[in-house]
Tab-separated table of C-alpha atoms and ligand atoms in Angstrom:
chain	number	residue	atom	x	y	z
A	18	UNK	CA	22.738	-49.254	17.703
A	19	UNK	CA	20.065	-52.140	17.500
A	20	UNK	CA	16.244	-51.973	18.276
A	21	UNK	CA	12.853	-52.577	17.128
A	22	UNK	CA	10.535	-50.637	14.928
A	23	UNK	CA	6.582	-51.993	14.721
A	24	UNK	CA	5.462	-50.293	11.002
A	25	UNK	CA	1.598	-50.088	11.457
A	26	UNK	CA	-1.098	-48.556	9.140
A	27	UNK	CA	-4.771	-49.527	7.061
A	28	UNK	CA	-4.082	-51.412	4.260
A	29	UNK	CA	-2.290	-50.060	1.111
A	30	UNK	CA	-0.199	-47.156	2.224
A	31	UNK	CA	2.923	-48.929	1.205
A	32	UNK	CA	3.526	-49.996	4.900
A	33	UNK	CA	5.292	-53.323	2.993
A	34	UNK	CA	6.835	-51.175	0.136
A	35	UNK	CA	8.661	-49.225	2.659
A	36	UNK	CA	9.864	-51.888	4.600
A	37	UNK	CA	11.510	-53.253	1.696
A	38	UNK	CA	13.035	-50.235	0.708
A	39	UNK	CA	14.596	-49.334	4.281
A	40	UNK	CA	16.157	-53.228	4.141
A	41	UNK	CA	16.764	-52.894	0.732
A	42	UNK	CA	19.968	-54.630	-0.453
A	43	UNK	CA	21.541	-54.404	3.057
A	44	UNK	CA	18.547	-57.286	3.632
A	45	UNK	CA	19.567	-59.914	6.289
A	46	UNK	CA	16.115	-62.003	6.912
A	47	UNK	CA	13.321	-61.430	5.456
A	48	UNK	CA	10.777	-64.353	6.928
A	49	UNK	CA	7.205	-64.779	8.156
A	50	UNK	CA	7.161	-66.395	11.335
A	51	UNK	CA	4.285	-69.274	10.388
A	52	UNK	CA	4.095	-70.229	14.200
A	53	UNK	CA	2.202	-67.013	14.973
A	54	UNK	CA	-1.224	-66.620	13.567
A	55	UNK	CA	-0.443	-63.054	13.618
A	56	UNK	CA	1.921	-64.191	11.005
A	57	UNK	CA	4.428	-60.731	11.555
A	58	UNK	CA	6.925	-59.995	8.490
A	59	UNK	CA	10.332	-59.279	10.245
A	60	UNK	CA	13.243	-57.471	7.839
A	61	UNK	CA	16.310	-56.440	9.220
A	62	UNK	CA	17.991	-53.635	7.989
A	63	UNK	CA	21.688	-53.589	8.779
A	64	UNK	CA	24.923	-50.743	8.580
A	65	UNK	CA	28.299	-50.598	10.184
A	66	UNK	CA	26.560	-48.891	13.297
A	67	UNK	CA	23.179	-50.581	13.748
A	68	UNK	CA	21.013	-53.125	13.009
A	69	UNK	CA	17.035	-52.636	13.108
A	70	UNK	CA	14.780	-55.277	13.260
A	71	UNK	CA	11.550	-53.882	11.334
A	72	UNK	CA	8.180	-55.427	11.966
A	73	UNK	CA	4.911	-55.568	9.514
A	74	UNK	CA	2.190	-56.491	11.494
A	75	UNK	CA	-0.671	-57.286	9.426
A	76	UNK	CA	-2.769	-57.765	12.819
A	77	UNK	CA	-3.627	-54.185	12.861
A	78	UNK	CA	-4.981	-54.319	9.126
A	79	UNK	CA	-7.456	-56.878	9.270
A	80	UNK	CA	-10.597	-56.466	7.984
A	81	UNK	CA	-13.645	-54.789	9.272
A	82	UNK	CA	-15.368	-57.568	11.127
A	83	UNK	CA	-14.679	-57.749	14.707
A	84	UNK	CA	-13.125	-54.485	14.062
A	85	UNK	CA	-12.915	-53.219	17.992
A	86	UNK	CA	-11.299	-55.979	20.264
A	87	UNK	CA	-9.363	-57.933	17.837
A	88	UNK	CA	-7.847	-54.350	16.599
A	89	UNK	CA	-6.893	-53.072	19.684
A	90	UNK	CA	-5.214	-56.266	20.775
A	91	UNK	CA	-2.958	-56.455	17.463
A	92	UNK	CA	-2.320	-52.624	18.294
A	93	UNK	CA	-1.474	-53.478	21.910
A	94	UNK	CA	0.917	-56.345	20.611
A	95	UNK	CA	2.344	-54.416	18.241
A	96	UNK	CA	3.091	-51.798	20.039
A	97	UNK	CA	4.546	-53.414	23.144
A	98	UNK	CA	8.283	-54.674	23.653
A	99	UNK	CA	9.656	-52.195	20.960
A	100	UNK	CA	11.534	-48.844	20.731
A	101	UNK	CA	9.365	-46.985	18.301
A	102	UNK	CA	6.081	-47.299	16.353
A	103	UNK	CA	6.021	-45.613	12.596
A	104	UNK	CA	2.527	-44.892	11.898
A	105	UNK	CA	2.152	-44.667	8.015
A	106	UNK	CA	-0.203	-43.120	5.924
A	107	UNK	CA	-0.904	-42.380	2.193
A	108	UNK	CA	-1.204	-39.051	1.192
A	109	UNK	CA	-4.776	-38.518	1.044
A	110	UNK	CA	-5.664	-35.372	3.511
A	111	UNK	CA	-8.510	-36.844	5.818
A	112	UNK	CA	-7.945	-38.914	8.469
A	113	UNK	CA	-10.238	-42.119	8.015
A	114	UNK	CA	-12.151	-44.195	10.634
A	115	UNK	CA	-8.835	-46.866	10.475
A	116	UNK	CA	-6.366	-44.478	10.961
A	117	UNK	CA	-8.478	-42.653	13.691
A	118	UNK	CA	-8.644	-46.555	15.854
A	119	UNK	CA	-5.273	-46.529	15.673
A	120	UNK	CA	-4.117	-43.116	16.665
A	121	UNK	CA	-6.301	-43.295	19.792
A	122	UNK	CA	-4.086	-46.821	20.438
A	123	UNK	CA	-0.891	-44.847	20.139
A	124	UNK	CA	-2.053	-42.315	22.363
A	125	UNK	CA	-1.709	-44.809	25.028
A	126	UNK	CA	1.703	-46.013	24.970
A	127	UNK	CA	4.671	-44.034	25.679
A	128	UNK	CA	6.574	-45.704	23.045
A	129	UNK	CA	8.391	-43.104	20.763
A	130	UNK	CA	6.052	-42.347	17.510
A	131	UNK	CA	6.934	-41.514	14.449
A	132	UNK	CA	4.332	-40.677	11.126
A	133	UNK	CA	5.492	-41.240	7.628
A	134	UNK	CA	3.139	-39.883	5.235
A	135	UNK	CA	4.115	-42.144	2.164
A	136	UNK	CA	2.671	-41.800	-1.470
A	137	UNK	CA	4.199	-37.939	-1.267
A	138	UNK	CA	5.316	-38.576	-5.265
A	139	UNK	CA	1.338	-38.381	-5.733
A	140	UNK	CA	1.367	-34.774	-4.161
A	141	UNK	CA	0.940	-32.175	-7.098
A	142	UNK	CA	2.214	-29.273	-4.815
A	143	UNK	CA	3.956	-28.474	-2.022
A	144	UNK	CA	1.081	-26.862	-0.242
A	145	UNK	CA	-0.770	-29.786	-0.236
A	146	UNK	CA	1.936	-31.827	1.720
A	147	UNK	CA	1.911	-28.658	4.057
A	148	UNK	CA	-1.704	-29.126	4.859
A	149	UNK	CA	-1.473	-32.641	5.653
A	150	UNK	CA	1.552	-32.464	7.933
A	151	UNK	CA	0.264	-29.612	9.854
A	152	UNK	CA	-3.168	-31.421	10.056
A	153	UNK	CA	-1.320	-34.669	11.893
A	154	UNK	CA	0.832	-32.548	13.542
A	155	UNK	CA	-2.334	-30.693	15.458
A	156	UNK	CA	-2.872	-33.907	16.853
A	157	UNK	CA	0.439	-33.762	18.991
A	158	UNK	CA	0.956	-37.687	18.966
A	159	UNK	CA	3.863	-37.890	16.604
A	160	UNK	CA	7.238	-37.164	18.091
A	161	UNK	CA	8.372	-36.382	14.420
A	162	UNK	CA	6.941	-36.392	10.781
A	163	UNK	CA	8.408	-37.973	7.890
A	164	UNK	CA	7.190	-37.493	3.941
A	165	UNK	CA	8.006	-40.593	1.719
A	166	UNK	CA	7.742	-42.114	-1.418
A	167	UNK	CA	8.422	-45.808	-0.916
A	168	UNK	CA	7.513	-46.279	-4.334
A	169	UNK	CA	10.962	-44.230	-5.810
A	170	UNK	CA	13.178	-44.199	-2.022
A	171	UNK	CA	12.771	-40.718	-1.763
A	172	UNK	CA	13.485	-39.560	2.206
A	173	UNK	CA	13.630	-43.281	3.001
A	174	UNK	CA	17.228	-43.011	4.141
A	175	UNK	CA	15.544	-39.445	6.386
A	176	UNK	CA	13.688	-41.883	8.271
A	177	UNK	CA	16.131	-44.581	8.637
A	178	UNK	CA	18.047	-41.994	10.405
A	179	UNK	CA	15.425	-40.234	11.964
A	180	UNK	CA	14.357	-43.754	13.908
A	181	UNK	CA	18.385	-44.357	14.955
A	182	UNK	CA	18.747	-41.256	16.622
A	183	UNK	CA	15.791	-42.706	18.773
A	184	UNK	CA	17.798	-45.973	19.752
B	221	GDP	P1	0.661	-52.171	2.542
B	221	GDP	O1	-0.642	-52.873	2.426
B	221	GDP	O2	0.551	-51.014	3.478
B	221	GDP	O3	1.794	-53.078	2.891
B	221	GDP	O4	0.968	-51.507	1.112
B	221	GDP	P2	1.935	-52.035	-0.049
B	221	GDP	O5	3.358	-51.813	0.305
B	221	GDP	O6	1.545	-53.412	-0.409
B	221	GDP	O7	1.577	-51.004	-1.221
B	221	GDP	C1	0.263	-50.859	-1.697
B	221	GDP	C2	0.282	-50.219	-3.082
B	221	GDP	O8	0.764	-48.882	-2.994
B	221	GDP	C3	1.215	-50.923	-4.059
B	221	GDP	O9	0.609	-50.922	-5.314
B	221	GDP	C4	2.457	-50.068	-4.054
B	221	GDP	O10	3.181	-50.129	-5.251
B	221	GDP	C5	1.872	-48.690	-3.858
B	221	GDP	N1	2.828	-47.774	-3.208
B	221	GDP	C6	3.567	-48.005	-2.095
B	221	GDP	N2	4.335	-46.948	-1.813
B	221	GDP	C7	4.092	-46.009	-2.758
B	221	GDP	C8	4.591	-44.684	-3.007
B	221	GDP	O11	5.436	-44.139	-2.293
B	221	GDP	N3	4.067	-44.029	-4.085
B	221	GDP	C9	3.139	-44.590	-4.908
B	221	GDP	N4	2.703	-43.864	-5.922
B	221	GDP	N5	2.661	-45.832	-4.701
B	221	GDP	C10	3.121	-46.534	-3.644
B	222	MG	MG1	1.748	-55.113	3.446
C-alpha cells in the first residue's frame, strides 16, 4: 500500500511530534524541500506492506496576518493530490477560531478525513476525552477519530493503521 497523508493543524498540537513518531526508526527521508516557499516537511514511514509519504505543511499555520486568502490557499494545496488529510488537535475542549478556518476548508474536499486529538496524556479522566470526541464528532466531518499522545507513542501505531486501511 503507498499514498499520501497531508498532517494539518494551528501551531503546537504536536502536528511535527507525531510525524516523527509514525516514521520513527522505520525513517526513510526526512527533508524540507527549500525550492518551495511553502517549505513542506516530507517523512516517509515505511513496513513490509506500505510506504506513506507524510506531509507537514506549515502553510496552514502561519501567522495571523493575511489570515483569510493566504490560509485557504495553503489549505487548498494541502489538501489536494493526496489520499487523506489528519486534522490534529491538542486536547483542549473548545474549538478555536484556527481550527474553525480549517474545518470549514475540509468540509470542501472529498478527501478522506481523519482527527487525531493529540496531547490525550494531559487528559486527567476519561470523561473528559469523551466530551471532546463527541463534541468533533457532532460536526460529522471526520470519517474517524483518533486519541494520541505523540509525546509517549501511545495509539500512534492505531492511526498508522487506521490511515492504511484508507489506501
Ligand atoms: P507542531 O507545531 O504542531 O508541529 O507541534 P510540535 O510537534 O512542535 O509540538 C509542540 C509542543 O507540544 C512540543 O513542546 C511537544 O513536545 C509538545 N507535544 C507534542 N505532542 C505531545 C503530546 O502528545 N503530549 C504532550 N504532553 N506534549 C506534546
Ligand atoms: Mg511543526
Amino acid at each position: 500500500k503507498s499514498g499520501f497523508v497531508s498532517i494539518v493543524g494551528r501551531p503546537n498540537v504536536g502536528k511535527s511530534t507525531l510525524m516523527n513518531n509514525i516514521v520513527g526508526e522505520k525513517i526513510a527521508i526526512m527533508s524540507d524541500k527549500p525550492q518551495t516557499t511553502r517549505n513542506t516537511i516530507q517523512a516517509v514511514y515505511t513496513d513490509e506492506q506500505s510506504q506513506i509519504v507524510f506531509l507537514d505543511t506549515p502553510g496552514i499555520h502561519k501567522p495571523k496576518n493575511k489570515l483569510g486568502e493566504m490560509m485557504v490557499k495553503s489549505a487548498e494545496d494541502a489538501f489536494r493530490n493526496v489520499d487523506c488529510i489528519i486534522f490534529v488537535v491538542d486536547e483542549s475542549d473548545s474549538i478555536g477560531k484556527g481550527d474553525s478556518m480549517i474545518i470549514e476548508n475540509l468540509k470542501k474536499t472529498k478527501t478522506p478525513k481523519f482527527l487525531v486529538i493529540n496531547k490525550v496524556d494531559k487528559i486527567k479522566n476519561k470523561e473528559e476525552l469523551f466530551e471532546i470526541i463527541q463534541m468533533y464528532d457532532d460536526l460529522n466531518v471526520f470519517e474517524d477519530i483518533i486519541p494520541t499522545s505523540a509525546l509517549k507513542g501511545s495509539n500512534v501505531e492505531e492511526l498508522v493503521n487506521v490511515i492504511k486501511r484508507k489506501l
